XYZ file of C-alpha atoms in Angstrom:
656
model
C -10.957 -11.178 -0.098
C -8.266 -13.594 -1.204
C -7.085 -14.224 -4.720
C -7.130 -17.652 -6.301
C -8.429 -21.022 -5.209
C -6.799 -24.107 -3.767
C -7.125 -27.236 -5.905
C -9.223 -28.804 -3.140
C -11.474 -25.749 -2.939
C -11.991 -25.611 -6.676
C -12.889 -29.289 -6.671
C -15.424 -28.676 -3.899
C -16.982 -25.863 -5.922
C -17.126 -27.957 -9.077
C -18.556 -30.849 -7.107
C -20.987 -28.639 -5.211
C -22.456 -26.902 -8.203
C -24.944 -29.185 -9.806
C -25.457 -31.238 -6.634
C -28.835 -29.610 -6.050
C -31.716 -30.935 -8.160
C -32.841 -27.368 -8.848
C -29.557 -26.737 -10.666
C -28.982 -29.993 -12.570
C -27.272 -28.651 -15.681
C -27.703 -24.917 -15.243
C -24.022 -24.187 -14.617
C -21.967 -24.948 -17.734
C -18.326 -25.915 -17.548
C -17.205 -22.494 -18.769
C -18.979 -20.870 -15.818
C -17.327 -23.227 -13.355
C -13.919 -22.432 -14.836
C -14.544 -18.691 -14.716
C -15.571 -18.887 -11.063
C -12.494 -20.951 -10.219
C -10.283 -18.259 -11.780
C -12.086 -15.295 -10.236
C -11.068 -13.180 -7.266
C -13.851 -14.408 -5.030
C -12.641 -16.046 -1.838
C -13.376 -19.735 -1.532
C -15.536 -19.372 1.578
C -17.514 -16.515 0.002
C -18.306 -18.592 -3.072
C -19.659 -21.381 -0.897
C -21.774 -18.866 1.037
C -23.168 -17.544 -2.249
C -23.942 -21.111 -3.323
C -25.791 -21.894 -0.096
C -27.817 -18.657 -0.190
C -28.806 -19.287 -3.805
C -29.594 -22.946 -3.131
C -31.743 -22.324 -0.051
C -33.597 -19.217 -1.266
C -37.369 -19.588 -1.558
C -37.762 -19.058 -5.296
C -40.536 -20.418 -7.500
C -38.443 -21.343 -10.523
C -35.169 -23.349 -10.557
C -33.731 -20.959 -13.124
C -34.131 -18.126 -10.605
C -31.627 -19.890 -8.329
C -29.030 -19.643 -11.069
C -29.832 -15.952 -11.607
C -29.530 -15.302 -7.867
C -26.204 -17.134 -7.754
C -24.908 -14.903 -10.553
C -26.035 -11.771 -8.677
C -24.304 -12.930 -5.491
C -21.065 -13.773 -7.291
C -21.026 -10.418 -9.100
C -21.551 -8.617 -5.765
C -18.673 -10.533 -4.166
C -16.390 -10.030 -7.148
C -17.155 -6.300 -7.126
C -16.104 -6.129 -3.481
C -12.914 -8.055 -4.260
C -12.100 -5.449 -6.922
C -12.391 -2.654 -4.362
C -15.889 -1.215 -4.819
C -18.388 -1.260 -1.984
C -21.385 -1.459 -4.318
C -22.415 -2.327 -7.871
C -24.940 -0.489 -10.039
C -28.049 -2.560 -10.656
C -27.756 -1.803 -14.359
C -24.255 -3.291 -14.423
C -24.990 -6.657 -12.820
C -26.223 -8.397 -15.983
C -23.304 -7.255 -18.171
C -20.829 -8.196 -15.449
C -22.403 -11.648 -15.081
C -21.901 -12.140 -18.806
C -18.262 -10.994 -18.678
C -17.334 -12.809 -15.466
C -19.424 -15.961 -15.696
C -20.365 -16.284 -19.335
C -24.045 -15.904 -18.456
C -26.385 -16.422 -21.403
C -28.980 -13.853 -22.558
C -31.702 -15.985 -20.918
C -29.878 -15.912 -17.564
C -29.300 -12.148 -17.855
C -33.022 -11.675 -18.532
C -33.725 -13.683 -15.364
C -31.292 -11.476 -13.436
C -33.076 -8.325 -14.616
C -36.450 -9.799 -13.665
C -35.084 -10.824 -10.266
C -33.844 -7.300 -9.574
C -37.166 -5.793 -10.670
C -39.031 -7.986 -8.153
C -36.340 -8.990 -5.627
C -36.904 -11.947 -3.288
C -36.641 -11.797 0.508
C -32.812 -11.887 0.446
C -33.009 -8.307 -0.873
C -34.398 -5.249 0.794
C -33.976 -1.579 1.667
C -31.400 -0.622 4.325
C -33.852 -0.588 7.234
C -34.720 -4.277 6.784
C -31.080 -5.416 7.220
C -31.369 -8.115 4.554
C -28.149 -9.815 3.255
C -28.409 -7.783 0.031
C -29.365 -4.102 0.204
C -30.769 -2.092 -2.697
C -30.196 1.641 -2.279
C -30.074 4.501 -4.795
C -29.851 2.192 -7.798
C -27.017 0.120 -6.350
C -26.655 -3.280 -4.742
C -24.633 -3.639 -1.529
C -23.707 -6.539 0.662
C -25.430 -5.516 3.902
C -22.344 -5.840 6.092
C -20.330 -3.601 3.758
C -23.034 -0.964 3.532
C -23.353 -0.987 7.340
C -19.621 -0.280 7.738
C -19.785 2.550 5.202
C -22.823 4.082 6.914
C -21.286 3.815 10.399
C -18.101 5.476 9.165
C -20.047 8.349 7.584
C -22.128 8.829 10.721
C -19.053 8.894 12.978
C -17.328 11.373 10.700
C -20.407 13.622 10.768
C -20.507 13.402 14.568
C -16.804 14.100 14.905
C -16.991 16.968 12.432
C -19.453 18.749 14.726
C -17.426 18.181 17.901
C -16.345 21.182 19.980
C -12.695 21.057 20.987
C -10.633 23.367 23.143
C -9.749 26.806 21.803
C -6.366 27.166 20.122
C -4.358 30.060 18.715
C -2.928 28.865 15.383
C -1.374 32.283 14.731
C 0.791 31.967 17.833
C 1.832 28.459 16.817
C 2.735 29.609 13.317
C 4.709 32.532 14.714
C 6.744 30.092 16.815
C 7.403 27.925 13.762
C 8.569 30.924 11.759
C 10.918 32.015 14.530
C 12.418 28.536 14.940
C 12.426 26.951 11.488
C 14.193 23.804 10.446
C 17.349 24.282 8.387
C 18.381 22.416 5.255
C 21.282 22.546 2.852
C 20.012 25.851 1.404
C 19.219 27.532 4.720
C 15.979 27.973 6.715
C 13.036 25.889 5.493
C 10.119 28.225 6.147
C 6.642 26.769 5.651
C 4.745 27.927 2.577
C 1.303 29.513 2.859
C -0.449 26.239 2.006
C 1.679 24.318 4.513
C 0.840 26.862 7.207
C -2.836 26.516 6.286
C -2.543 22.736 6.750
C -0.971 23.156 10.202
C -3.591 25.704 11.304
C -6.420 23.468 10.055
C -5.062 20.440 11.906
C -4.938 22.464 15.143
C -8.486 23.761 14.805
C -10.428 20.866 13.324
C -11.347 17.518 14.875
C -10.842 15.743 11.513
C -8.360 16.932 8.874
C -7.361 15.439 5.519
C -4.093 16.686 3.991
C -3.373 15.437 0.483
C -0.416 16.190 -1.725
C 1.851 14.645 -4.310
C 5.574 13.958 -4.026
C 7.721 16.754 -2.709
C 4.842 18.856 -1.338
C 6.263 18.758 2.177
C 3.857 16.468 4.012
C 6.635 15.372 6.393
C 7.464 19.005 7.190
C 3.790 19.544 7.980
C 3.698 16.563 10.350
C 6.743 17.888 12.224
C 5.174 21.341 12.390
C 1.860 19.930 13.659
C 3.644 18.014 16.416
C 5.678 21.035 17.479
C 2.581 23.252 17.451
C 0.521 20.678 19.347
C 2.903 20.729 22.275
C 2.798 24.515 22.491
C -0.882 25.152 21.713
C -2.811 22.049 22.745
C -0.984 21.620 26.065
C -0.178 18.040 25.109
C 2.867 16.023 25.999
C 4.209 13.312 23.743
C 2.259 10.577 25.545
C -0.977 12.158 24.286
C 0.120 11.844 20.633
C -0.216 8.760 18.442
C 1.626 8.340 15.140
C 0.613 5.588 12.744
C 0.731 4.261 9.192
C -0.892 1.286 7.441
C 2.344 -0.744 7.200
C 5.430 -1.268 9.333
C 7.618 0.035 6.525
C 5.625 3.267 6.255
C 5.658 3.660 10.041
C 9.439 3.290 10.153
C 9.879 5.805 7.345
C 7.576 8.177 9.233
C 9.720 7.843 12.370
C 12.973 8.546 10.542
C 11.501 11.517 8.665
C 10.097 13.103 11.839
C 13.321 12.565 13.758
C 15.272 14.154 10.904
C 12.881 17.090 10.787
C 13.149 17.728 14.525
C 16.946 17.506 14.477
C 17.002 20.073 11.666
C 15.511 22.766 13.934
C 18.471 25.090 14.466
C 17.218 26.672 17.696
C 14.919 24.077 19.272
C 12.616 25.104 22.097
C 12.301 23.101 25.302
C 9.196 21.515 23.776
C 11.100 20.539 20.631
C 13.813 18.879 22.699
C 11.250 17.083 24.855
C 9.448 15.863 21.744
C 12.652 14.564 20.172
C 13.633 12.888 23.429
C 10.263 11.148 23.838
C 8.937 10.938 20.286
C 5.959 8.532 20.183
C 6.828 5.400 18.253
C 4.952 5.339 14.935
C 2.983 2.099 14.802
C 0.998 0.207 12.261
C -2.714 0.908 12.568
C -3.295 -2.663 13.666
C -0.786 -2.243 16.511
C -2.226 1.119 17.486
C -5.743 -0.309 17.665
C -4.586 -3.433 19.486
C -5.399 -6.156 16.979
C -5.360 -9.627 18.563
C -5.008 -12.457 16.023
C -6.016 -15.050 18.617
C -9.278 -13.257 19.409
C -9.818 -11.888 15.920
C -10.690 -8.517 17.437
C -9.275 -5.102 18.266
C -8.618 -4.002 21.843
C -9.727 -0.442 21.138
C -13.242 0.470 20.070
C -15.995 2.874 21.084
C -16.218 1.340 24.550
C -12.449 1.354 25.044
C -11.161 4.309 23.023
C -7.574 5.360 22.467
C -6.309 7.707 25.167
C -4.326 9.954 22.781
C -5.713 13.399 21.961
C -3.870 13.807 18.652
C -3.664 10.951 16.136
C -1.614 11.511 12.974
C -1.728 8.865 10.220
C 0.554 8.879 7.178
C 0.048 7.074 3.833
C -3.697 7.175 4.424
C -4.595 6.306 0.818
C -3.770 2.704 1.775
C -6.543 2.481 4.398
C -9.663 0.543 3.409
C -13.197 1.342 4.542
C -13.207 -1.356 7.246
C -9.995 -0.234 8.952
C -10.921 3.457 8.634
C -14.256 2.788 10.325
C -12.477 1.024 13.181
C -9.955 3.852 13.544
C -12.603 6.605 13.696
C -14.733 4.555 16.107
C -11.753 4.101 18.450
C -10.869 7.788 18.783
C -11.311 9.608 22.078
C -14.230 12.091 21.842
C -11.782 14.997 22.324
C -9.129 13.679 19.929
C -8.028 15.309 16.717
C -7.423 13.033 13.728
C -5.056 14.103 10.933
C -4.844 11.946 7.803
C -2.030 12.580 5.307
C -1.361 10.963 1.962
C -1.488 11.228 -1.801
C -5.006 10.691 -3.128
C -3.615 9.924 -6.598
C -1.684 6.858 -5.470
C -3.067 3.352 -5.474
C -6.149 2.997 -3.296
C -6.347 0.377 -0.571
C -6.058 -3.305 -1.454
C -9.379 -4.018 0.273
C -12.630 -2.240 -0.509
C -13.122 1.496 -0.627
C -11.315 4.619 -1.762
C -11.786 6.368 1.554
C -8.944 8.878 1.474
C -9.885 9.998 -2.035
C -13.556 10.225 -1.067
C -12.885 12.241 2.093
C -10.873 14.985 0.403
C -13.181 17.985 0.192
C -16.212 16.142 1.575
C -18.199 17.982 4.256
C -17.884 18.048 7.258
C -14.186 17.299 6.925
C -11.541 20.011 6.876
C -9.228 19.295 3.974
C -6.124 20.871 2.475
C -4.715 19.965 -0.928
C -1.022 20.746 -1.374
C -0.009 21.943 -4.838
C 3.493 23.393 -4.537
C 6.294 20.889 -4.897
C 9.655 21.575 -3.318
C 11.313 19.326 -5.869
C 10.675 21.969 -8.537
C 14.225 23.225 -8.172
C 16.382 23.604 -11.293
C 19.426 22.942 -9.110
C 18.065 19.404 -8.550
C 17.319 18.303 -12.123
C 16.779 14.620 -11.256
C 13.911 15.251 -8.838
C 12.636 18.024 -11.103
C 12.234 15.560 -13.982
C 10.761 12.799 -11.791
C 8.077 15.213 -10.635
C 7.296 16.408 -14.192
C 6.864 12.863 -15.466
C 4.776 11.829 -12.432
C 2.431 14.764 -12.984
C 2.069 13.974 -16.677
C 1.283 10.323 -15.969
C -1.233 11.331 -13.327
C -2.916 13.562 -15.906
C -3.231 10.557 -18.227
C -0.410 11.193 -20.674
C 3.113 9.960 -21.344
C 5.675 12.740 -21.915
C 7.475 12.991 -25.223
C 10.689 11.021 -25.555
C 14.009 12.842 -25.581
C 17.607 11.610 -25.801
C 19.780 11.508 -22.707
C 22.484 14.033 -21.993
C 24.786 13.273 -19.098
C 22.416 10.559 -17.875
C 19.404 12.917 -17.793
C 16.605 13.530 -20.308
C 17.745 16.434 -22.481
C 14.491 18.264 -21.687
C 13.262 18.570 -18.086
C 9.658 17.799 -19.060
C 10.525 14.758 -21.227
C 10.893 11.037 -20.734
C 14.445 9.916 -21.435
C 14.809 7.468 -24.313
C 17.348 4.789 -23.516
C 18.395 2.986 -26.697
C 20.863 0.758 -24.859
C 21.826 0.196 -21.249
C 24.537 2.570 -19.990
C 27.799 1.192 -18.576
C 26.510 2.127 -15.117
C 22.861 2.377 -14.028
C 24.013 4.717 -11.284
C 24.686 7.361 -13.953
C 20.977 7.655 -14.785
C 18.874 10.462 -13.333
C 15.276 11.527 -13.819
C 12.916 9.123 -15.634
C 14.022 7.002 -18.605
C 12.324 4.360 -20.717
C 14.130 1.244 -21.922
C 12.217 -0.948 -24.377
C 13.704 -4.470 -24.479
C 13.686 -5.946 -27.951
C 14.387 -9.497 -26.792
C 14.550 -11.464 -23.555
C 18.326 -11.020 -23.758
C 17.847 -7.279 -23.232
C 15.929 -7.928 -20.027
C 18.554 -10.401 -18.860
C 21.226 -7.776 -19.535
C 19.298 -5.334 -17.363
C 19.090 -7.871 -14.526
C 22.823 -8.545 -14.885
C 23.534 -4.832 -14.542
C 21.116 -4.447 -11.644
C 22.655 -7.400 -9.848
C 26.210 -6.124 -10.301
C 25.471 -2.578 -9.101
C 22.472 -2.812 -6.785
C 22.835 -6.275 -5.248
C 26.443 -7.417 -5.314
C 27.833 -3.937 -4.889
C 31.364 -2.941 -3.870
C 33.702 -5.351 -2.104
C 33.224 -3.617 1.253
C 29.491 -4.369 1.145
C 30.092 -7.988 0.124
C 32.442 -8.426 3.070
C 29.888 -6.985 5.500
C 27.160 -9.215 4.050
C 29.123 -12.434 4.644
C 30.724 -11.733 8.038
C 29.268 -12.934 11.350
C 27.457 -10.321 13.437
C 27.297 -10.677 17.209
C 24.037 -10.285 19.057
C 22.690 -10.356 22.588
C 19.236 -11.930 22.893
C 18.557 -11.102 19.237
C 19.722 -7.474 19.369
C 22.727 -6.782 17.141
C 25.708 -5.316 19.007
C 27.192 -3.265 16.140
C 24.345 -1.173 14.664
C 26.801 1.384 13.280
C 28.514 -1.326 11.254
C 25.220 -2.653 9.911
C 23.709 0.715 8.981
C 25.733 1.190 5.731
C 24.807 -2.319 4.565
C 21.088 -1.655 5.045
C 21.403 1.796 3.500
C 22.939 0.195 0.402
C 20.108 -2.355 0.220
C 17.379 0.248 0.693
C 18.569 2.899 -1.744
C 17.243 1.139 -4.867
C 14.273 -1.117 -5.556
C 12.952 -3.261 -8.400
C 9.181 -2.889 -8.732
C 6.848 -5.223 -10.616
C 3.219 -4.919 -11.616
C 2.431 -8.611 -11.052
C 3.536 -11.357 -8.654
C 3.178 -14.472 -10.757
C 6.172 -16.626 -11.641
C 4.339 -17.389 -14.902
C 5.181 -13.880 -16.118
C 8.893 -13.220 -16.667
C 8.396 -9.724 -15.233
C 6.527 -10.911 -12.128
C 7.995 -10.605 -8.622
C 8.455 -14.351 -8.177
C 10.212 -14.762 -11.530
C 12.539 -11.787 -10.932
C 13.356 -12.883 -7.394
C 14.195 -16.365 -8.603
C 16.334 -14.993 -11.450
C 18.387 -12.794 -9.108
C 18.606 -15.604 -6.558
C 20.202 -17.812 -9.230
C 22.770 -15.100 -9.896
C 23.476 -14.744 -6.186
C 23.799 -18.502 -5.751
C 26.266 -18.742 -8.633
C 28.220 -15.763 -7.308
C 28.445 -17.353 -3.858
C 29.496 -20.639 -5.489
C 26.728 -22.376 -3.618
C 24.851 -25.288 -5.085
C 21.337 -24.470 -6.183
C 19.000 -25.684 -3.472
C 21.750 -25.873 -0.853
C 19.905 -23.158 1.026
C 16.692 -21.395 0.183
C 18.154 -18.143 1.446
C 21.830 -17.206 1.498
C 23.710 -14.721 3.655
C 23.519 -11.297 2.057
C 20.170 -11.835 0.306
C 17.318 -9.368 0.891
C 14.070 -10.680 2.347
C 10.595 -9.255 2.647
C 7.938 -10.044 5.249
C 4.751 -11.169 3.514
C 2.723 -12.105 6.591
C 2.370 -10.280 9.896
C 4.136 -11.918 12.839
C 2.897 -9.955 15.853
C 4.869 -12.025 18.338
C 8.168 -10.965 16.756
C 7.038 -7.510 15.678
C 7.342 -8.271 11.954
C 4.834 -6.704 9.603
C 3.840 -7.210 6.002
C 6.253 -5.227 3.825
C 9.155 -5.056 6.322
C 12.496 -5.326 4.503
C 15.375 -7.318 5.986
C 18.531 -9.213 5.081
C 19.868 -12.701 5.722
C 23.081 -12.542 7.739
C 25.168 -14.879 9.870
C 24.683 -14.033 13.546
C 25.944 -15.558 16.776
C 25.503 -14.984 20.465
C 28.538 -15.178 22.737
C 29.807 -18.758 22.819
C 27.557 -19.930 19.975
C 28.282 -20.978 16.409
C 27.115 -18.657 13.619
C 23.747 -19.369 12.063
C 21.740 -17.661 9.328
C 19.212 -15.144 10.626
C 16.778 -12.653 9.146
C 17.904 -9.229 10.366
C 15.577 -6.215 10.423
C 16.087 -2.550 11.198
C 14.283 -1.215 14.249
C 13.925 2.229 15.817
C 16.831 1.646 18.189
C 19.017 -0.699 16.146
C 18.721 -4.096 14.491
C 17.132 -7.386 15.560
C 17.874 -10.927 14.360
C 15.495 -13.868 14.119
C 16.656 -17.403 13.267
C 15.707 -18.232 9.711
C 13.894 -21.396 10.746
C 11.686 -19.393 13.122
C 10.462 -16.900 10.520
C 10.744 -18.830 7.259
C 6.978 -19.003 6.844
C 6.628 -15.208 7.081
C 9.408 -14.102 4.716
C 10.300 -14.389 1.047
C 13.056 -13.183 -1.257
C 13.024 -9.401 -1.473
C 15.035 -8.417 -4.539
C 11.809 -7.206 -6.140
C 8.384 -6.343 -4.829
C 5.038 -5.319 -6.249
C 4.183 -1.655 -6.572
C 1.377 -2.230 -4.065
C 3.841 -3.359 -1.411
C 6.205 -0.494 -2.216
C 3.663 2.076 -1.010
C 5.029 3.945 1.961
C 8.635 3.518 0.839
C 11.071 5.889 -0.830
C 14.336 5.122 -2.635
C 17.049 6.966 -4.504
C 16.488 4.797 -7.569
C 13.586 2.683 -8.792
C 13.260 0.312 -11.732
C 9.694 -0.467 -12.847
C 9.276 -3.654 -14.883
C 6.178 -3.528 -17.062
C 4.631 -6.853 -18.150
C 5.207 -8.115 -21.681
C 1.488 -8.032 -22.423
C -1.294 -5.791 -21.242
C -2.998 -6.534 -17.936
C -5.948 -4.111 -17.833
C -6.875 -4.742 -14.228
C -3.354 -4.249 -12.875
C -1.578 -1.958 -15.323
C -3.193 1.368 -14.454
C -2.395 5.044 -14.084
C -2.204 4.656 -10.314
C 0.307 1.813 -10.606
C 2.795 3.757 -12.731
C 2.278 7.001 -10.787
C 2.854 5.233 -7.464
C 5.968 3.492 -8.810
C 7.502 6.680 -10.214
C 6.848 8.631 -7.016
C 8.757 6.061 -4.930
C 11.986 7.548 -6.359
C 13.912 10.587 -5.210
C 16.266 10.933 -8.195
C 16.103 8.112 -10.746
C 13.426 5.938 -12.372
C 14.061 3.379 -15.105
C 10.869 2.096 -16.743
C 11.445 -1.152 -18.609
C 8.785 -2.087 -21.144
C 6.905 -1.005 -24.240
C 5.919 2.648 -24.547
C 2.556 1.516 -25.880
C 1.853 -0.332 -22.627
C 2.905 2.701 -20.622
C 0.481 4.845 -22.626
C -2.345 2.385 -22.038
C -1.619 2.364 -18.316
C -1.599 6.167 -18.095
C -4.975 6.323 -19.838
C -6.546 3.718 -17.547
C -7.759 4.942 -14.155
C -8.920 2.726 -11.282
C -12.636 3.263 -10.820
C -14.218 2.341 -7.504
C -17.878 2.800 -6.758
C -18.681 3.767 -3.155
C -21.435 5.646 -1.376
C -19.184 7.625 0.981
C -19.415 11.029 -0.724
C -23.228 10.828 -0.890
C -23.430 9.792 2.770
C -21.321 12.738 3.910
C -23.393 15.365 2.090
């Protein structure tokens, strides 16, 4: 589902409605306007129109009622649910389309005696009525196939393993951190043992519960107990950014093993490259199909997927279908984060659902009084996830004076870097917000002179691969350590991604003494991929930077540079301009799978009930390791914490 309409598409809809003699004046202007502003994709609206227009119905007014039902079903899917309760269709038609009481009465009558477009599941009609809910048939079919494949996989018999022996090995050869050996907790050991035994495992936990440590332990145990080599293991995540973070975390975890075994060394030497799920499954944009499916399954015997809360029902069904019959699937994530953009809440639904083995991690390793910043971030995140906003407390030394409180920031500090834990700054005027952006720009964008020099120098490359990765690494580390997060995208809102990016771009342009419009992107500016480019290996959410690059004997030219597993790659700006945008700020949705030292969350000036939710603020806060600055009204924060995303699906019922 896509948001918004093109002007041409909206005109076609307005022109199309009313063109049929059975609907001469049945669709008032207010309904047309509501449809044009809704989340229903243009092509779906036209399909709904054609189905309603061509349906064999005795009364012209029934065509209008059917159209309302179809549009409500499509809008429900766009909002993330796979079904809508029959009792809710009339009220939603009134709220979405301004349907009159007479039309709602027609809708109720239509649902009581549905026409041939409707039917029970076995008839495979376009609209399916089941258990008091209405489904689009294709969506219900995906949900049912996924449930059936999970049930089948849950009953699979895999080779015998000895989890106790694997856990003994992990205890003997633990990873080491700053405070000594990092021995797995009981619940972490239970997660590892479950993943070794079960064909399908769901591991859910909040920030700091050690999910990365569990992944490393599962991989180490798999080599010793499942007789696998690294080529039989697949690592994946929904986005390129999450996959890259997964790679770095696993590599760090393996290097932290003080006395590595031969298997540990072999794994580190030939660690499977974490891929996006689309890459793993072999998505072909030209064919519009995946290479892997039931008839051509993945060869790997262990598939581990991180950030699984981001996976929608359609992609999850494809993943489970594509598994080898003897493969183990391990899904990790935080069920309390934002659900997938597309329909479903699969990861949340699967936790604890039979026949899936699931482990919920409770103990946080950030609960350490010697690390007060992370300690406070975790406290606030847990409170928000429980639906409440912690009490405000003054700051002491940059931290909330109480570890369980939200810091109250009356005025911006001389340095944002001095802040730790979670603080709230309530701008009184637009000047306050501009002052915040000035401070953010000075500290987080412009940075020290050494970073500015690196950002404006010319970097040599050979066939697009940068020749000095060690010199570039500090520049990218500086860019990645802090992030501005927004709830909305729109430039119409001063706190939207587009407005913030443009505001910081103006500051950068003035600082570089460049004329506005001289270049859309300047050397040193951050960029974000907003559209997958499979040919160049760029994926939605990848973060990069504009830099001058040159091959031997060539003049410097601006390029978009991105971090890769083995260094950095450069692409000429003109070649990727259509896939990238300014990346000073991003939406919370796109920030999933990332982690930063510091995060600043910009709340909108006015409430946005659909977007400003508990999951949004929880996800934003948990992107930070040590510092979160929430900018906005406390009242809006309280409303968000009290407002939970509700998605209606049939997955739990199907798995019983």
